[in-house]
Tab-separated table of C-alpha atoms in Angstrom:
chain	number	residue	atom	x	y	z
Q	1	UNK	CA	-28.052	-22.705	14.869
Q	2	UNK	CA	-28.176	-22.402	11.071
Q	3	UNK	CA	-24.881	-21.613	9.425
Q	4	UNK	CA	-25.004	-18.025	8.102
Q	5	UNK	CA	-23.305	-18.699	4.789
Q	6	UNK	CA	-23.670	-21.414	2.200
Q	7	UNK	CA	-20.611	-23.357	1.117
Q	8	UNK	CA	-19.034	-21.972	-2.017
Q	9	UNK	CA	-16.979	-23.890	-4.514
Q	10	UNK	CA	-14.156	-21.876	-6.001
Q	11	UNK	CA	-15.336	-18.549	-4.542
Q	12	UNK	CA	-13.151	-15.499	-5.121
Q	13	UNK	CA	-12.204	-12.861	-2.597
Q	14	UNK	CA	-13.373	-9.247	-2.638
Q	15	UNK	CA	-12.505	-7.615	-6.005
Q	16	UNK	CA	-10.777	-4.676	-4.238
Q	17	UNK	CA	-8.328	-7.066	-2.547
Q	18	UNK	CA	-5.455	-6.214	-4.983
Q	19	UNK	CA	-5.775	-2.505	-4.127
Q	20	UNK	CA	-5.783	-3.079	-0.351
Q	21	UNK	CA	-2.750	-5.361	-0.576
Q	22	UNK	CA	-0.771	-3.309	-3.094
Q	23	UNK	CA	-1.348	0.378	-2.372
Q	24	UNK	CA	1.826	0.533	-0.265
Q	25	UNK	CA	4.039	-0.569	-3.165
Q	26	UNK	CA	2.598	2.182	-5.340
Q	27	UNK	CA	3.263	4.748	-2.601
Q	28	UNK	CA	6.905	3.621	-2.315
Q	29	UNK	CA	7.340	3.844	-6.104
Q	30	UNK	CA	5.831	7.335	-6.090
Q	31	UNK	CA	8.238	8.504	-3.361
Q	32	UNK	CA	11.206	7.011	-5.234
Q	33	UNK	CA	10.219	8.776	-8.459
Q	34	UNK	CA	9.643	12.095	-6.705
Q	35	UNK	CA	13.087	11.945	-5.089
Q	36	UNK	CA	14.828	11.291	-8.400
Q	37	UNK	CA	16.276	14.651	-9.532
Q	38	UNK	CA	16.297	13.677	-13.198
Q	39	UNK	CA	12.633	12.715	-13.204
Q	40	UNK	CA	11.623	15.802	-11.224
Q	41	UNK	CA	12.964	17.960	-14.056
Q	42	UNK	CA	10.790	16.068	-16.552
Q	43	UNK	CA	7.321	15.753	-15.075
Q	44	UNK	CA	5.953	14.086	-18.204
Q	45	UNK	CA	8.300	11.115	-17.877
Q	46	UNK	CA	7.692	10.956	-14.119
Q	47	UNK	CA	3.934	10.926	-14.715
Q	48	UNK	CA	4.236	8.175	-17.303
Q	49	UNK	CA	6.389	6.196	-14.868
Q	50	UNK	CA	3.770	6.483	-12.128
Q	51	UNK	CA	1.002	5.466	-14.536
Q	52	UNK	CA	3.102	2.489	-15.640
Q	53	UNK	CA	3.663	1.404	-12.042
Q	54	UNK	CA	-0.062	1.796	-11.302
Q	55	UNK	CA	-1.208	-0.113	-14.392
Q	56	UNK	CA	1.365	-2.858	-13.870
Q	57	UNK	CA	0.388	-3.209	-10.222
Q	58	UNK	CA	-3.305	-3.396	-11.125
Q	59	UNK	CA	-2.672	-6.077	-13.743
Q	60	UNK	CA	-0.504	-8.207	-11.448
Q	61	UNK	CA	-2.950	-7.780	-8.586
Q	62	UNK	CA	-5.895	-8.650	-10.816
Q	63	UNK	CA	-4.160	-11.819	-12.018
Q	64	UNK	CA	-3.387	-12.839	-8.441
Q	65	UNK	CA	-6.995	-12.154	-7.414
Q	66	UNK	CA	-8.454	-14.056	-10.393
Q	67	UNK	CA	-6.416	-17.182	-9.691
Q	68	UNK	CA	-7.078	-17.136	-5.928
Q	69	UNK	CA	-10.127	-19.144	-4.875
Q	70	UNK	CA	-11.336	-20.625	-1.610
Q	71	UNK	CA	-13.863	-23.290	-0.720
Q	72	UNK	CA	-15.141	-25.225	2.271
Q	73	UNK	CA	-14.934	-29.010	2.251
Q	74	UNK	CA	-16.195	-31.511	4.826
Q	75	UNK	CA	-12.992	-31.367	6.869
Q	76	UNK	CA	-11.092	-28.228	5.845
Q	77	UNK	CA	-10.989	-24.874	4.120
Q	78	UNK	CA	-9.015	-24.983	0.882
Q	79	UNK	CA	-7.293	-21.987	-0.704
Q	80	UNK	CA	-5.804	-22.164	-4.234
Q	81	UNK	CA	-3.596	-19.286	-5.390
Q	82	UNK	CA	-0.872	-18.318	-7.875
Q	83	UNK	CA	-0.982	-17.874	-11.650
Q	84	UNK	CA	2.631	-18.823	-12.454
Q	85	UNK	CA	3.282	-21.213	-9.567
Q	86	UNK	CA	0.144	-22.774	-8.124
Q	87	UNK	CA	-0.119	-23.085	-4.346
Q	88	UNK	CA	-2.775	-24.952	-2.388
Q	89	UNK	CA	-3.360	-24.441	1.326
Q	90	UNK	CA	-5.588	-26.919	3.129
Q	91	UNK	CA	-6.439	-25.788	6.654
Q	92	UNK	CA	-8.140	-28.561	8.582
Q	93	UNK	CA	-10.875	-27.517	10.980
Q	94	UNK	CA	-9.407	-29.563	13.833
Q	95	UNK	CA	-6.130	-27.567	13.555
Q	96	UNK	CA	-7.814	-24.187	13.971
Q	97	UNK	CA	-7.232	-22.788	17.464
Q	98	UNK	CA	-8.839	-19.348	17.139
Q	99	UNK	CA	-10.026	-16.951	14.430
Q	100	UNK	CA	-10.006	-13.169	14.515
Q	101	UNK	CA	-11.703	-10.762	12.108
Q	102	UNK	CA	-9.156	-7.977	11.529
Q	103	UNK	CA	-9.474	-4.664	9.703
Q	104	UNK	CA	-6.215	-3.020	8.678
Q	105	UNK	CA	-6.527	0.736	8.135
Q	106	UNK	CA	-7.144	0.780	4.351
Q	107	UNK	CA	-9.465	-2.234	4.533
Q	108	UNK	CA	-11.456	-0.508	7.281
Q	109	UNK	CA	-11.986	2.537	5.057
Q	110	UNK	CA	-13.488	0.281	2.377
Q	111	UNK	CA	-15.621	-1.811	4.743
Q	112	UNK	CA	-13.444	-4.904	4.255
Q	113	UNK	CA	-11.814	-7.369	6.629
Q	114	UNK	CA	-9.536	-10.398	6.692
Q	115	UNK	CA	-9.676	-13.653	8.621
Q	116	UNK	CA	-6.649	-14.443	10.751
Q	117	UNK	CA	-6.702	-18.088	11.733
Q	118	UNK	CA	-4.405	-19.344	14.469
Q	119	UNK	CA	-3.469	-22.738	13.011
Q	120	UNK	CA	-1.545	-25.295	15.050
Q	121	UNK	CA	1.704	-26.119	13.254
Q	122	UNK	CA	1.323	-23.323	10.706
Q	123	UNK	CA	3.219	-20.129	10.043
Q	124	UNK	CA	1.976	-16.574	10.410
Q	125	UNK	CA	0.737	-16.193	6.836
Q	126	UNK	CA	-0.700	-19.711	6.483
Q	127	UNK	CA	-3.862	-18.799	8.357
Q	128	UNK	CA	-4.587	-15.469	6.662
Q	129	UNK	CA	-7.434	-15.141	4.190
Q	130	UNK	CA	-8.078	-11.650	2.844
Q	131	UNK	CA	-10.171	-9.769	1.958
Q	132	UNK	CA	-13.962	-10.068	2.396
Q	133	UNK	CA	-16.799	-7.690	3.093
Q	134	UNK	CA	-16.837	-7.153	6.847
Q	135	UNK	CA	-20.195	-8.885	7.372
Q	136	UNK	CA	-19.176	-11.843	5.196
Q	137	UNK	CA	-15.917	-12.250	7.139
Q	138	UNK	CA	-17.867	-12.420	10.403
Q	139	UNK	CA	-20.255	-15.018	9.015
Q	140	UNK	CA	-17.447	-17.175	7.637
Q	141	UNK	CA	-15.627	-16.962	10.971
Q	142	UNK	CA	-18.709	-18.332	12.727
Q	143	UNK	CA	-19.008	-21.224	10.260
Q	144	UNK	CA	-15.340	-22.178	10.647
Q	145	UNK	CA	-15.414	-21.980	14.444
Q	146	UNK	CA	-18.576	-24.084	14.661
Q	147	UNK	CA	-16.907	-26.781	12.582
Q	148	UNK	CA	-13.647	-26.531	14.507
Q	149	UNK	CA	-14.926	-26.290	18.096
Q	150	UNK	CA	-18.676	-26.753	18.137
Q	151	UNK	CA	-21.523	-24.297	18.583
Q	152	UNK	CA	-21.277	-24.057	22.385
Q	153	UNK	CA	-17.581	-23.172	22.331
Q	154	UNK	CA	-18.212	-20.514	19.688
Q	155	UNK	CA	-20.972	-18.897	21.746
Q	156	UNK	CA	-18.669	-18.815	24.771
Q	157	UNK	CA	-15.837	-17.283	22.733
Q	158	UNK	CA	-18.158	-14.670	21.201
Q	159	UNK	CA	-19.426	-13.751	24.661
Q	160	UNK	CA	-15.849	-13.250	25.866
Q	161	UNK	CA	-15.098	-10.967	22.922
Q	162	UNK	CA	-18.238	-8.895	23.492
Q	163	UNK	CA	-17.398	-8.521	27.186
Q	164	UNK	CA	-13.805	-7.311	27.027
Q	165	UNK	CA	-12.016	-8.752	30.101
Q	166	UNK	CA	-10.390	-6.412	32.571
Q	167	UNK	CA	-6.774	-5.687	31.683
Q	168	UNK	CA	-4.123	-7.099	33.966
Q	169	UNK	CA	-1.490	-4.804	32.494
Q	170	UNK	CA	-1.458	-1.873	30.063
Q	171	UNK	CA	1.793	-0.578	28.536
Q	172	UNK	CA	1.925	3.258	28.622
Q	173	UNK	CA	2.422	4.960	25.247
Q	174	UNK	CA	5.234	7.110	26.677
Q	175	UNK	CA	7.180	3.980	27.607
Q	176	UNK	CA	6.592	2.466	24.159
Q	177	UNK	CA	7.892	5.628	22.487
Q	178	UNK	CA	10.860	5.932	24.838
Q	179	UNK	CA	11.856	2.286	24.411
Q	180	UNK	CA	11.654	2.605	20.623
Q	181	UNK	CA	13.721	5.801	20.517
Q	182	UNK	CA	16.364	4.148	22.728
Q	183	UNK	CA	16.649	1.054	20.510
Q	184	UNK	CA	19.934	0.481	18.677
Q	185	UNK	CA	18.273	0.683	15.235
Q	186	UNK	CA	16.736	4.101	15.857
Q	187	UNK	CA	19.805	5.505	17.625
Q	188	UNK	CA	22.153	4.322	14.861
Q	189	UNK	CA	19.939	5.569	12.029
Q	190	UNK	CA	19.287	8.896	13.753
Q	191	UNK	CA	23.009	9.429	14.374
Q	192	UNK	CA	23.891	8.692	10.750
Q	193	UNK	CA	21.058	10.955	9.517
Q	194	UNK	CA	22.265	13.842	11.709
Q	195	UNK	CA	25.821	13.374	10.386
Q	196	UNK	CA	24.480	13.437	6.821
Q	197	UNK	CA	22.561	16.670	7.424
Q	198	UNK	CA	25.558	18.336	9.108
Q	199	UNK	CA	27.898	17.203	6.338
Q	200	UNK	CA	25.516	18.604	3.724
Q	201	UNK	CA	24.966	21.966	5.430
Q	202	UNK	CA	28.408	22.657	6.916
Q	203	UNK	CA	30.891	20.896	4.674
Q	204	UNK	CA	28.923	21.241	1.437
Q	205	UNK	CA	28.999	17.446	1.071
Q	206	UNK	CA	26.025	16.748	-1.196
Q	207	UNK	CA	24.883	13.157	-1.518
Q	208	UNK	CA	21.237	13.850	-2.390
Q	209	UNK	CA	18.011	13.392	-0.494
Q	210	UNK	CA	17.524	9.856	-1.761
Q	211	UNK	CA	20.719	8.715	0.038
Q	212	UNK	CA	19.218	9.768	3.359
Q	213	UNK	CA	15.919	7.960	2.743
Q	214	UNK	CA	17.098	4.574	4.110
Q	215	UNK	CA	18.344	6.308	7.264
Q	216	UNK	CA	15.040	8.119	7.633
Q	217	UNK	CA	13.202	4.810	7.245
Q	218	UNK	CA	15.458	3.371	9.941
Q	219	UNK	CA	13.995	5.965	12.309
Q	220	UNK	CA	10.394	6.065	11.115
Q	221	UNK	CA	9.766	2.341	10.535
Q	222	UNK	CA	10.549	1.156	14.103
Q	223	UNK	CA	8.454	3.989	15.537
Q	224	UNK	CA	5.568	3.064	13.252
Q	225	UNK	CA	5.859	-0.642	13.949
Q	226	UNK	CA	6.414	-0.502	17.710
Q	227	UNK	CA	4.469	2.583	18.779
Q	228	UNK	CA	1.576	2.479	16.301
Q	229	UNK	CA	1.516	-1.323	16.149
Q	230	UNK	CA	1.648	-1.799	19.935
Q	231	UNK	CA	-0.423	1.257	20.869
Q	232	UNK	CA	-2.710	0.539	23.829
Q	233	UNK	CA	-1.095	-2.862	24.447
Q	234	UNK	CA	-3.182	-4.637	27.071
Q	235	UNK	CA	-2.842	-8.086	28.617
Q	236	UNK	CA	-5.873	-9.808	30.134
Q	237	UNK	CA	-6.848	-13.238	31.428
Q	238	UNK	CA	-9.657	-15.313	29.878
Q	239	UNK	CA	-10.911	-18.877	30.282
Q	240	UNK	CA	-8.913	-19.843	27.171
Q	241	UNK	CA	-5.620	-18.294	28.325
Q	242	UNK	CA	-3.932	-14.911	28.219
Q	243	UNK	CA	-5.194	-12.447	25.613
Q	244	UNK	CA	-3.304	-9.507	24.142
Q	245	UNK	CA	-4.831	-6.507	22.407
Q	246	UNK	CA	-2.770	-3.893	20.579
Q	247	UNK	CA	-2.702	-1.491	17.655
Q	248	UNK	CA	-3.911	1.991	16.760
Q	249	UNK	CA	-4.844	1.636	13.082
Q	250	UNK	CA	-4.926	-2.160	12.907
Q	251	UNK	CA	-6.291	-3.555	16.176
Q	252	UNK	CA	-4.966	-7.077	16.754
Q	253	UNK	CA	-6.052	-9.591	19.370
Q	254	UNK	CA	-4.342	-12.846	20.176
Q	255	UNK	CA	-5.156	-15.579	22.674
Q	256	UNK	CA	-2.271	-17.509	24.200
Q	257	UNK	CA	-3.383	-20.978	25.362
Q	258	UNK	CA	-0.979	-22.053	28.147
Q	259	UNK	CA	-0.689	-25.621	26.905
Q	260	UNK	CA	0.834	-24.479	23.598
Q	261	UNK	CA	3.650	-22.348	25.018
Q	262	UNK	CA	6.968	-23.951	24.044
Q	263	UNK	CA	9.468	-21.363	25.227
Q	264	UNK	CA	10.042	-17.739	26.176
Q	265	UNK	CA	12.596	-15.122	25.184
Q	266	UNK	CA	13.446	-12.083	27.333
Q	267	UNK	CA	15.420	-9.380	25.502
Q	268	UNK	CA	17.197	-6.574	27.359
Q	269	UNK	CA	19.121	-4.038	25.233
Q	270	UNK	CA	21.915	-2.231	27.108
Q	271	UNK	CA	20.089	1.077	27.648
Q	272	UNK	CA	16.874	-0.737	28.531
Q	273	UNK	CA	18.732	-2.681	31.244
Q	274	UNK	CA	19.824	0.563	32.880
Q	275	UNK	CA	16.151	1.596	33.034
Q	276	UNK	CA	14.944	-1.846	34.163
Q	277	UNK	CA	13.047	-2.574	30.942
Q	278	UNK	CA	12.808	-5.749	28.874
Q	279	UNK	CA	10.697	-7.396	26.154
Q	280	UNK	CA	9.073	-10.840	26.422
Q	281	UNK	CA	8.189	-13.070	23.461
Q	282	UNK	CA	6.731	-16.572	23.373
Q	283	UNK	CA	7.200	-19.610	21.179
Q	284	UNK	CA	3.685	-20.904	20.523
Q	285	UNK	CA	2.691	-23.859	18.352
Q	286	UNK	CA	1.257	-22.465	15.127
Q	287	UNK	CA	2.496	-18.890	15.670
Q	288	UNK	CA	6.262	-18.845	15.272
Q	289	UNK	CA	7.458	-19.155	11.745
Q	290	UNK	CA	10.003	-18.136	9.172
Q	291	UNK	CA	10.659	-14.741	7.726
Q	292	UNK	CA	7.166	-13.749	6.732
Q	293	UNK	CA	5.184	-10.586	6.297
Q	294	UNK	CA	8.240	-8.403	6.054
Q	295	UNK	CA	9.767	-9.559	9.324
Q	296	UNK	CA	13.547	-9.646	9.435
Q	297	UNK	CA	13.848	-12.487	11.926
Q	298	UNK	CA	11.920	-15.244	13.612
Q	299	UNK	CA	9.086	-13.966	15.740
Q	300	UNK	CA	6.571	-15.545	18.038
Q	301	UNK	CA	3.724	-14.147	20.117
Q	302	UNK	CA	4.523	-10.863	21.835
Q	303	UNK	CA	3.674	-11.202	25.498
Q	304	UNK	CA	5.028	-7.796	26.559
Q	305	UNK	CA	6.609	-5.249	24.158
Q	306	UNK	CA	8.366	-3.413	26.985
Q	307	UNK	CA	7.883	-3.865	30.704
Q	308	UNK	CA	9.489	-3.167	34.045
Q	309	UNK	CA	11.079	-5.974	36.041
Q	310	UNK	CA	8.074	-6.434	38.320
Q	311	UNK	CA	5.701	-6.586	35.350
Q	312	UNK	CA	7.916	-9.128	33.586
Q	313	UNK	CA	8.006	-11.350	36.681
Q	314	UNK	CA	4.194	-11.131	36.974
Q	315	UNK	CA	3.490	-12.136	33.357
Q	316	UNK	CA	6.033	-14.979	33.566
Q	317	UNK	CA	4.109	-16.296	36.570
Q	318	UNK	CA	0.921	-16.179	34.484
Q	319	UNK	CA	2.466	-18.299	31.741
Q	320	UNK	CA	4.471	-20.600	34.042
Q	321	UNK	CA	2.761	-20.851	37.450
Q	322	UNK	CA	5.310	-21.017	40.267
Q	323	UNK	CA	8.209	-19.920	38.052
Q	324	UNK	CA	10.755	-17.480	39.500
Q	325	UNK	CA	13.624	-16.581	37.196
Q	326	UNK	CA	15.590	-14.925	40.005
Q	327	UNK	CA	15.591	-18.179	41.994
Q	328	UNK	CA	17.386	-20.171	39.283
Q	329	UNK	CA	21.092	-20.699	39.970
Q	330	UNK	CA	22.936	-19.757	36.762
Q	331	UNK	CA	26.294	-21.374	35.991
Q	332	UNK	CA	28.741	-19.044	34.215
Q	333	UNK	CA	31.034	-20.155	31.412
Q	334	UNK	CA	34.669	-20.962	32.336
Q	335	UNK	CA	37.170	-18.100	32.134
Q	336	UNK	CA	38.998	-19.560	29.143
Q	337	UNK	CA	35.870	-18.807	27.071
Q	338	UNK	CA	37.158	-15.190	26.950
Q	339	UNK	CA	39.503	-16.239	24.120
Q	340	UNK	CA	36.394	-16.689	21.987
Q	341	UNK	CA	34.292	-13.897	23.526
Q	342	UNK	CA	36.666	-11.397	25.157
Q	343	UNK	CA	33.876	-9.280	26.717
Q	344	UNK	CA	30.666	-11.257	26.413
Q	345	UNK	CA	31.928	-14.441	28.088
Q	346	UNK	CA	30.926	-13.118	31.518
Q	347	UNK	CA	27.283	-13.091	30.415
Q	348	UNK	CA	27.196	-16.694	29.154
Q	349	UNK	CA	25.317	-18.855	31.640
Q	350	UNK	CA	22.743	-21.607	32.001
Q	351	UNK	CA	20.533	-22.972	34.740
Q	352	UNK	CA	17.504	-25.191	35.266
Q	353	UNK	CA	14.760	-26.130	37.672
Q	354	UNK	CA	12.106	-28.841	37.556
Q	355	UNK	CA	10.062	-26.908	34.992
Q	356	UNK	CA	12.442	-25.144	32.575
Q	357	UNK	CA	15.959	-24.852	31.181
Q	358	UNK	CA	17.394	-21.300	30.981
Q	359	UNK	CA	20.321	-19.799	29.054
Q	360	UNK	CA	21.657	-16.226	28.892
Q	361	UNK	CA	23.961	-14.559	26.363
Q	362	UNK	CA	24.897	-11.089	25.135
Q	363	UNK	CA	26.195	-7.940	26.828
Q	364	UNK	CA	25.002	-5.285	24.358
Q	365	UNK	CA	21.597	-6.948	24.082
Q	366	UNK	CA	21.094	-9.655	26.663
Q	367	UNK	CA	18.868	-12.553	25.611
Q	368	UNK	CA	17.444	-14.966	28.163
Q	369	UNK	CA	15.952	-18.095	26.606
Q	370	UNK	CA	13.563	-20.232	28.656
Q	371	UNK	CA	12.575	-23.687	27.385
Q	372	UNK	CA	10.039	-25.981	29.012
Q	373	UNK	CA	11.577	-29.409	29.613
Q	374	UNK	CA	8.653	-31.344	28.111
Q	375	UNK	CA	8.768	-29.211	24.927
Q	376	UNK	CA	12.413	-30.118	24.210
Q	377	UNK	CA	12.672	-31.869	20.850
Q	378	UNK	CA	16.346	-32.841	21.011
Q	379	UNK	CA	19.598	-32.104	22.838
Q	380	UNK	CA	22.876	-31.954	20.951
Q	381	UNK	CA	26.522	-31.109	21.581
Q	382	UNK	CA	28.631	-29.194	19.049
Q	383	UNK	CA	32.338	-28.368	19.121
Q	384	UNK	CA	34.288	-26.219	16.655
Q	385	UNK	CA	38.045	-26.474	16.007
Q	386	UNK	CA	38.920	-23.536	18.286
Q	387	UNK	CA	36.615	-24.868	20.984
Q	388	UNK	CA	38.305	-28.245	20.675
Q	389	UNK	CA	41.727	-26.679	21.345
Q	390	UNK	CA	40.334	-24.858	24.390
Q	391	UNK	CA	38.394	-27.853	25.686
Q	392	UNK	CA	35.009	-26.143	25.200
Q	393	UNK	CA	31.701	-27.161	23.614
Q	394	UNK	CA	28.123	-25.894	23.101
Q	395	UNK	CA	24.948	-27.644	24.216
Q	396	UNK	CA	21.836	-26.906	22.111
Q	397	UNK	CA	18.331	-27.428	23.508
Q	398	UNK	CA	16.290	-27.720	20.313
Q	399	UNK	CA	12.656	-26.594	20.246
Q	400	UNK	CA	10.190	-25.887	17.399
Q	401	UNK	CA	10.985	-22.927	15.152
Q	402	UNK	CA	10.647	-19.564	16.901
Q	403	UNK	CA	12.537	-16.744	18.629
Q	404	UNK	CA	13.756	-18.870	21.552
Q	405	UNK	CA	17.240	-20.276	20.975
Q	406	UNK	CA	18.507	-21.990	24.119
Q	407	UNK	CA	22.229	-22.751	23.787
Q	408	UNK	CA	24.635	-23.231	26.684
Q	409	UNK	CA	27.661	-21.655	25.000
Q	410	UNK	CA	31.334	-22.467	25.637
Q	411	UNK	CA	31.047	-24.960	28.471
Q	412	UNK	CA	33.930	-27.228	29.391
Q	413	UNK	CA	33.875	-30.388	27.287
Q	414	UNK	CA	33.249	-32.598	30.334
Q	415	UNK	CA	30.418	-30.402	31.604
Q	416	UNK	CA	28.861	-30.221	28.120
Q	417	UNK	CA	28.834	-34.027	27.787
Q	418	UNK	CA	27.223	-34.384	31.217
Q	419	UNK	CA	24.691	-31.617	30.500
Q	420	UNK	CA	23.649	-33.228	27.200
Q	421	UNK	CA	22.802	-36.493	28.905
Q	422	UNK	CA	21.206	-34.850	31.944
Q	423	UNK	CA	18.936	-32.546	29.915
Q	424	UNK	CA	17.842	-35.353	27.577
Q	425	UNK	CA	16.901	-37.419	30.642
Q	426	UNK	CA	15.098	-34.448	32.234
Q	427	UNK	CA	13.102	-33.787	29.047
Q	428	UNK	CA	12.109	-37.448	28.783
Q	429	UNK	CA	10.911	-37.537	32.392
Q	430	UNK	CA	8.961	-34.298	31.941
Q	431	UNK	CA	7.158	-35.669	28.875
Q	432	UNK	CA	6.262	-38.862	30.718
Q	433	UNK	CA	4.893	-36.808	33.630
Q	434	UNK	CA	2.739	-34.737	31.266
Q	435	UNK	CA	1.441	-37.847	29.499
Q	436	UNK	CA	0.494	-39.460	32.833
Q	437	UNK	CA	-1.710	-36.500	33.774
Q	438	UNK	CA	-3.772	-36.434	30.583
Q	439	UNK	CA	-7.465	-37.376	30.972
Q	440	UNK	CA	-7.298	-40.250	28.486
Q	441	UNK	CA	-4.632	-41.982	30.540
Q	442	UNK	CA	-5.774	-44.738	32.886
């Protein structure tokens, strides 16, 4: 098969890229100016301010676009960017796991698309390259996949995408909306916003519309992110692993190869627990990263945005065949841990089986961390001054960066020392067992 595009040296992205990336900032500036009472009384100044923001944004975006170039080399795709501080990304073909052509809402209106490359060992933004014409993005994706996996693998992957696999599980929109409205962020922001409205109308306590904007965003943003972002969430099984599909305006697909799963995190907020709901996230090599793309914490691959207990157990079995969380015997923290956590100490526990190590913590929002033994990078014991006086210590099971944070909190010092040695030995044995089953081993 002939490669659809010719290699380009120092090629630039689509010239409308600055607009697609920056229109949101202009919208926020416009809202801020409109809500300023002083500027509303002087429309001329407000208009000049908006023009200044628009012109400044165009100039900065144009500079960023002009100094951003990409090119294909024999072994990698290279991206140079930045006009004040130069940055070079070199994405080797052999590190590319999968590539998706995505069209966010504004890009779709303009016939543009971005490449989202799932790069082993990279962060979320490291594999993004935007924006191209839609047809050009598809052609470049084919070239990169051929170089990364070979022509036969690409044809198989394209066939899978054309024939959408049957969904194993679909999250209802009503449940997504209900779970979002019952989250602590939305409930807290909504309560404060109602108090502000009542105080303004009843007690004549005027603080201005702009003061309520952050509270309004605290309600609208989670709904937009969770409901619109996860709309139509479907989980299916393919030859390359589990695949998720989600999104109303920006449809996103992600394949989860089982061999790259490093850990799992199950989150159960208090109200969700009463309804039997929970969220499941995965640590995957090349997906989890730092605080990128506006995220306020570490995030990995979302396996299930909100699911019932039976659904959670089923998807866990898909990721970890034979795994049953309910069958693991969890050891609670000693009672003297209540001096450090008066209420939450009852929910501190750990357990293990031959496949994973599990920890639980939190009573307002319970977090269950699951780490595969052979993915453990290190095991360490820590002890603070108050813990030392109480004869307690923490045992950390360190894994690559991501949402999973397995820590056996406030164990007795003797148990913590034993657990550190036992888990290090278990992780070493698990790695040796995995190595012995690889095809290249004699």
